[in-house]
Amino acid sequence: MANTNRRILLKSRPEGEPTHANFEVVDHPIPEPKDGEYLSKTIWMSLDPYMRGRMAETKGYAANVNLGDAMVGGTVGQVVKSKNPRFKEGDFVVEYAGWQSYAVSDGAMSMKLDPGAAPLSLALSVLGMPGMTAWWGLMQIGKPKAGETVVVSAASGAVGSVVGQLARLHGCRAVGIAGGKDKCNYVVKELGFDACVDYRAAGANLFKEIRAAAPKGIDVYFENVGGAVQAAVVPQLNDFARVPLCGLISQYNEMQMNPGPDWRLLLVKRATVTGFIVSDHFGQMEGFWKEVPAAVKAGKIKYREDIVKGIENAPEAFMGLLKGRNFGKLLVQVAEDPTRK
Amino acid sequence: MANTNRRILLKSRPEGEPTHANFEVVDHPIPEPKDGEYLSKTIWMSLDPYMRGRMAETKGYAANVNLGDAMVGGTVGQVVKSKNPRFKEGDFVVEYAGWQSYAVSDGAMSMKLDPGAAPLSLALSVLGMPGMTAWWGLMQIGKPKAGETVVVSAASGAVGSVVGQLARLHGCRAVGIAGGKDKCNYVVKELGFDACVDYRAAGANLFKEIRAAAPKGIDVYFENVGGAVQAAVVPQLNDFARVPLCGLISQYNEMQMNPGPDWRLLLVKRATVTGFIVSDHFGQMEGFWKEVPAAVKAGKIKYREDIVKGIENAPEAFMGLLKGRNFGKLLVQVAEDPTRK
């Protein structure tokens, strides 16, 4: 056991793109659990686009990180000391320990993981928050019907990849939008989407390429990105289209408001746009648990991990995430995973 | 009976604001009903914002008016000749006869009116399409809960006035937005809204004045207008706000797309925007018929008519409607109403 707790603190708030100057890597003593608490050693740490919002001063939908505090985030760890009867030494847990190599917790928001059921890291991707986000947005808001066309942006990412595969499992045409040839190939050849549009290569032809990939129009647009992709998709919505509004990653570094689509486009098509955040719905995930783990086990929902080693590399990896540099679910491996060969 | 059928034809498509040059007033022979048809004489003709869309070339949600055809629209008429057993001479009907003083119909879309139940013209306002629009948008999309704040733009109009009164009947704070002091006074003093913001007088203070009128934020925004009002309202939406998107009258004369709000505003608040058109839902109006006619009869939902006499004055009145010059439901009286003293 390393004898310090390496932590990444928010040092200053970014103006536009985050830089290394916004973060500080510090080594603190490993904390001691009090009665009712346990100490865990972080193995896997999730990097997700929403964290950009937590760095800002303006109020988003969750409390922002205070300057000088460790960045927040979901993690998988192993209990190394426990004064909580629910958790014993050696247990694996998925928790919200943030950007640090050790954490003390009362366990209120922690869940034990069975390392025999699935790889531990999946609790941060397809079997965790991103998978639930995909399922809730697609199934509960998008309500896809067999034969419809589902378009998802950031299609090779942790959320988008599950959206498209679920859409296929429910009989829909799944069209991805992703940045780069490799990601598009992966989305079609590995994940089985019907088509994928490379928005970077498409440039000014984006509208036309989406039209070619979704010739019957778009019934569900699962929105992860905003910006030019949004502008090209929204005019192609069909009557009664549903738009689960999950994220707008292309805008997160923007300091000013960006115009959205003319609402006449929504009015004429009687479209519905619904913003959501999965944490509002963690208690309503029966359908997710019924469907997704079995589909993952059966290989019907595939996943890809983009692993960065060493917690001190989290800031760099996170900056890359906001630019789409990752390929698959971005994870930081903070310590050895004893269950992984 | 006048011996000609005065009709208003669409002569050319407007670029921006409609002008007299876009319309042509012609006198045609009164048509003869064939077997299965009846001939009606139009008494009341409704002018509604959606008609601007029907004048355009670009495809809206309903077939556009062909050049040389009569403008479309809802009417109340009296049967003067009938070869249809369902309709007999003297019957009053609400129908979709368009901008003409006589019309032949097979009655498929016509409904007989009982002149003893309510004034005939109400079938074109609070007991007709605008009332149903208000009810559907507020109750089925807005789903207001007692104690919430409902904001409606174009609040003194045929739709907005019903939205706010229904909101009050369901225990909500009703805030109107209207143009001019007279309309605002009417909305508060006659219709019983809790507050009304005069967007013309407010100018650059629109955001602040809406904040003052809706200090707890906005749970339902019933959107009729778009433009500056939309821009001031959307940032004030509460978490889980619902936005029934009914109309965008301030934009109907715009030739180019206008930016809508940044979707970050919808995402962070988990808001839902739903475009709708009432004709999709004419078969789902049980709740409307259960609630609204009784409330009108009891004086709990009040209405105001802005009556223009003479069908030849319809183009001018319609141009004024798009600028908010009417005050209350805009109707053209095409012929004497024998039931009205």
mmCIF file of C-alpha atoms in Angstrom, chain A residues 5-130:
data_model
loop_
_atom_site.group_PDB
_atom_site.id
_atom_site.type_symbol
_atom_site.label_atom_id
_atom_site.label_comp_id
_atom_site.label_asym_id
_atom_site.label_seq_id
_atom_site.Cartn_x
_atom_site.Cartn_y
_atom_site.Cartn_z
ATOM 1 C CA ASN A 5 -3.250 9.576 -0.629
ATOM 2 C CA ARG A 6 -2.683 11.182 -4.004
ATOM 3 C CA ARG A 7 -5.459 13.627 -4.744
ATOM 4 C CA ILE A 8 -6.301 15.951 -7.632
ATOM 5 C CA LEU A 9 -7.715 19.221 -6.379
ATOM 6 C CA LEU A 10 -9.564 21.928 -8.241
ATOM 7 C CA LYS A 11 -7.158 24.839 -7.998
ATOM 8 C CA SER A 12 -8.915 27.386 -10.157
ATOM 9 C CA ARG A 13 -11.985 27.484 -12.359
ATOM 10 C CA PRO A 14 -11.391 27.146 -16.092
ATOM 11 C CA GLU A 15 -12.258 29.927 -18.478
ATOM 12 C CA GLY A 16 -13.061 27.958 -21.579
ATOM 13 C CA GLU A 17 -10.945 24.831 -21.908
ATOM 14 C CA PRO A 18 -9.531 23.405 -18.688
ATOM 15 C CA THR A 19 -5.745 23.480 -18.443
ATOM 16 C CA HIS A 20 -3.232 21.911 -16.090
ATOM 17 C CA ALA A 21 -3.230 25.167 -14.139
ATOM 18 C CA ASN A 22 -6.788 24.409 -12.990
ATOM 19 C CA PHE A 23 -5.670 21.252 -11.197
ATOM 20 C CA GLU A 24 -3.251 20.518 -8.411
ATOM 21 C CA VAL A 25 -1.824 17.077 -7.642
ATOM 22 C CA VAL A 26 -1.129 16.694 -3.924
ATOM 23 C CA ASP A 27 -0.095 13.876 -1.632
ATOM 24 C CA HIS A 28 -1.943 13.814 1.650
ATOM 25 C CA PRO A 29 -1.800 11.312 4.492
ATOM 26 C CA ILE A 30 -4.118 8.364 4.072
ATOM 27 C CA PRO A 31 -7.230 9.134 6.129
ATOM 28 C CA GLU A 32 -8.448 6.935 8.991
ATOM 29 C CA PRO A 33 -12.005 5.625 9.029
ATOM 30 C CA LYS A 34 -14.111 6.561 12.055
ATOM 31 C CA ASP A 35 -16.843 4.406 13.519
ATOM 32 C CA GLY A 36 -19.353 3.566 10.810
ATOM 33 C CA GLU A 37 -16.890 4.313 8.039
ATOM 34 C CA TYR A 38 -14.543 2.332 5.844
ATOM 35 C CA LEU A 39 -11.356 3.195 3.967
ATOM 36 C CA SER A 40 -11.093 2.136 0.335
ATOM 37 C CA LYS A 41 -8.226 2.095 -2.106
ATOM 38 C CA THR A 42 -9.305 3.328 -5.524
ATOM 39 C CA ILE A 43 -8.701 0.962 -8.436
ATOM 40 C CA TRP A 44 -10.736 2.519 -11.244
ATOM 41 C CA MET A 45 -11.764 6.113 -11.636
ATOM 42 C CA SER A 46 -14.301 7.290 -14.186
ATOM 43 C CA LEU A 47 -13.822 10.420 -16.266
ATOM 44 C CA ASP A 48 -17.063 11.806 -17.642
ATOM 45 C CA PRO A 49 -18.046 14.945 -19.516
ATOM 46 C CA TYR A 50 -20.392 16.141 -16.756
ATOM 47 C CA MET A 51 -17.350 16.871 -14.580
ATOM 48 C CA ARG A 52 -16.694 19.979 -16.659
ATOM 49 C CA GLY A 53 -19.878 21.438 -15.190
ATOM 50 C CA ARG A 54 -18.675 20.728 -11.644
ATOM 51 C CA MET A 55 -15.598 22.871 -12.257
ATOM 52 C CA ALA A 56 -17.669 25.950 -13.035
ATOM 53 C CA GLU A 57 -18.826 28.650 -10.699
ATOM 54 C CA THR A 58 -22.266 28.999 -12.230
ATOM 55 C CA LYS A 59 -24.846 26.705 -10.800
ATOM 56 C CA GLY A 60 -25.484 23.539 -12.764
ATOM 57 C CA TYR A 61 -27.673 20.674 -11.644
ATOM 58 C CA ALA A 62 -25.373 19.511 -8.894
ATOM 59 C CA ALA A 63 -23.226 21.205 -6.316
ATOM 60 C CA ASN A 64 -20.008 22.415 -7.882
ATOM 61 C CA VAL A 65 -16.591 21.492 -6.588
ATOM 62 C CA ASN A 66 -15.202 24.088 -4.208
ATOM 63 C CA LEU A 67 -11.757 25.430 -4.940
ATOM 64 C CA GLY A 68 -9.214 23.364 -3.020
ATOM 65 C CA ASP A 69 -11.446 20.271 -2.892
ATOM 66 C CA ALA A 70 -10.742 17.059 -4.754
ATOM 67 C CA MET A 71 -12.531 16.673 -8.063
ATOM 68 C CA VAL A 72 -15.623 14.477 -7.813
ATOM 69 C CA GLY A 73 -16.366 11.300 -9.700
ATOM 70 C CA GLY A 74 -17.410 7.685 -9.639
ATOM 71 C CA THR A 75 -14.822 5.064 -8.665
ATOM 72 C CA VAL A 76 -14.363 1.375 -8.021
ATOM 73 C CA GLY A 77 -12.269 0.564 -4.988
ATOM 74 C CA GLN A 78 -11.395 -2.145 -2.534
ATOM 75 C CA VAL A 79 -12.026 -1.846 1.179
ATOM 76 C CA VAL A 80 -8.745 -1.848 3.082
ATOM 77 C CA LYS A 81 -9.974 -1.015 6.594
ATOM 78 C CA SER A 82 -13.495 -0.997 7.909
ATOM 79 C CA LYS A 83 -15.396 0.203 10.952
ATOM 80 C CA ASN A 84 -18.686 -0.339 9.137
ATOM 81 C CA PRO A 85 -20.302 -3.760 9.552
ATOM 82 C CA ARG A 86 -21.708 -3.684 5.987
ATOM 83 C CA PHE A 87 -18.250 -3.518 4.418
ATOM 84 C CA LYS A 88 -15.335 -5.783 5.234
ATOM 85 C CA GLU A 89 -11.729 -5.731 4.211
ATOM 86 C CA GLY A 90 -11.289 -7.029 0.663
ATOM 87 C CA ASP A 91 -14.803 -6.068 -0.499
ATOM 88 C CA PHE A 92 -15.045 -4.354 -3.859
ATOM 89 C CA VAL A 93 -17.289 -1.299 -4.002
ATOM 90 C CA VAL A 94 -18.520 1.168 -6.543
ATOM 91 C CA GLU A 95 -18.622 4.546 -4.899
ATOM 92 C CA TYR A 96 -18.245 8.245 -5.493
ATOM 93 C CA ALA A 97 -14.779 8.745 -4.035
ATOM 94 C CA GLY A 98 -13.593 11.390 -6.491
ATOM 95 C CA TRP A 99 -10.117 11.983 -7.860
ATOM 96 C CA GLN A 100 -8.034 10.449 -5.108
ATOM 97 C CA SER A 101 -6.280 7.179 -4.486
ATOM 98 C CA TYR A 102 -7.837 6.536 -1.061
ATOM 99 C CA ALA A 103 -11.142 7.570 0.401
ATOM 100 C CA VAL A 104 -13.122 7.254 3.582
ATOM 101 C CA SER A 105 -16.859 6.680 3.260
ATOM 102 C CA ASP A 106 -19.874 5.939 5.429
ATOM 103 C CA GLY A 107 -21.071 3.678 2.643
ATOM 104 C CA ALA A 108 -24.415 5.387 2.241
ATOM 105 C CA MET A 109 -23.949 5.759 -1.519
ATOM 106 C CA SER A 110 -21.692 2.722 -2.020
ATOM 107 C CA MET A 111 -22.652 -0.566 -3.574
ATOM 108 C CA LYS A 112 -20.763 -3.839 -3.187
ATOM 109 C CA LEU A 113 -19.618 -5.476 -6.405
ATOM 110 C CA ASP A 114 -19.404 -9.198 -7.112
ATOM 111 C CA PRO A 115 -16.127 -9.606 -9.003
ATOM 112 C CA GLY A 116 -17.414 -12.873 -10.447
ATOM 113 C CA ALA A 117 -20.414 -11.285 -12.106
ATOM 114 C CA ALA A 118 -18.651 -8.879 -14.449
ATOM 115 C CA PRO A 119 -15.333 -7.050 -14.718
ATOM 116 C CA LEU A 120 -15.147 -4.462 -11.929
ATOM 117 C CA SER A 121 -14.626 -1.521 -14.270
ATOM 118 C CA LEU A 122 -17.985 -2.113 -15.955
ATOM 119 C CA ALA A 123 -19.615 -0.615 -12.865
ATOM 120 C CA LEU A 124 -18.338 2.705 -14.218
ATOM 121 C CA SER A 125 -19.445 2.188 -17.816
ATOM 122 C CA VAL A 126 -22.011 -0.092 -19.374
ATOM 123 C CA LEU A 127 -23.270 -1.458 -16.028
ATOM 124 C CA GLY A 128 -22.993 1.872 -14.263
ATOM 125 C CA MET A 129 -23.895 5.502 -14.702
ATOM 126 C CA PRO A 130 -23.208 5.757 -18.455
#
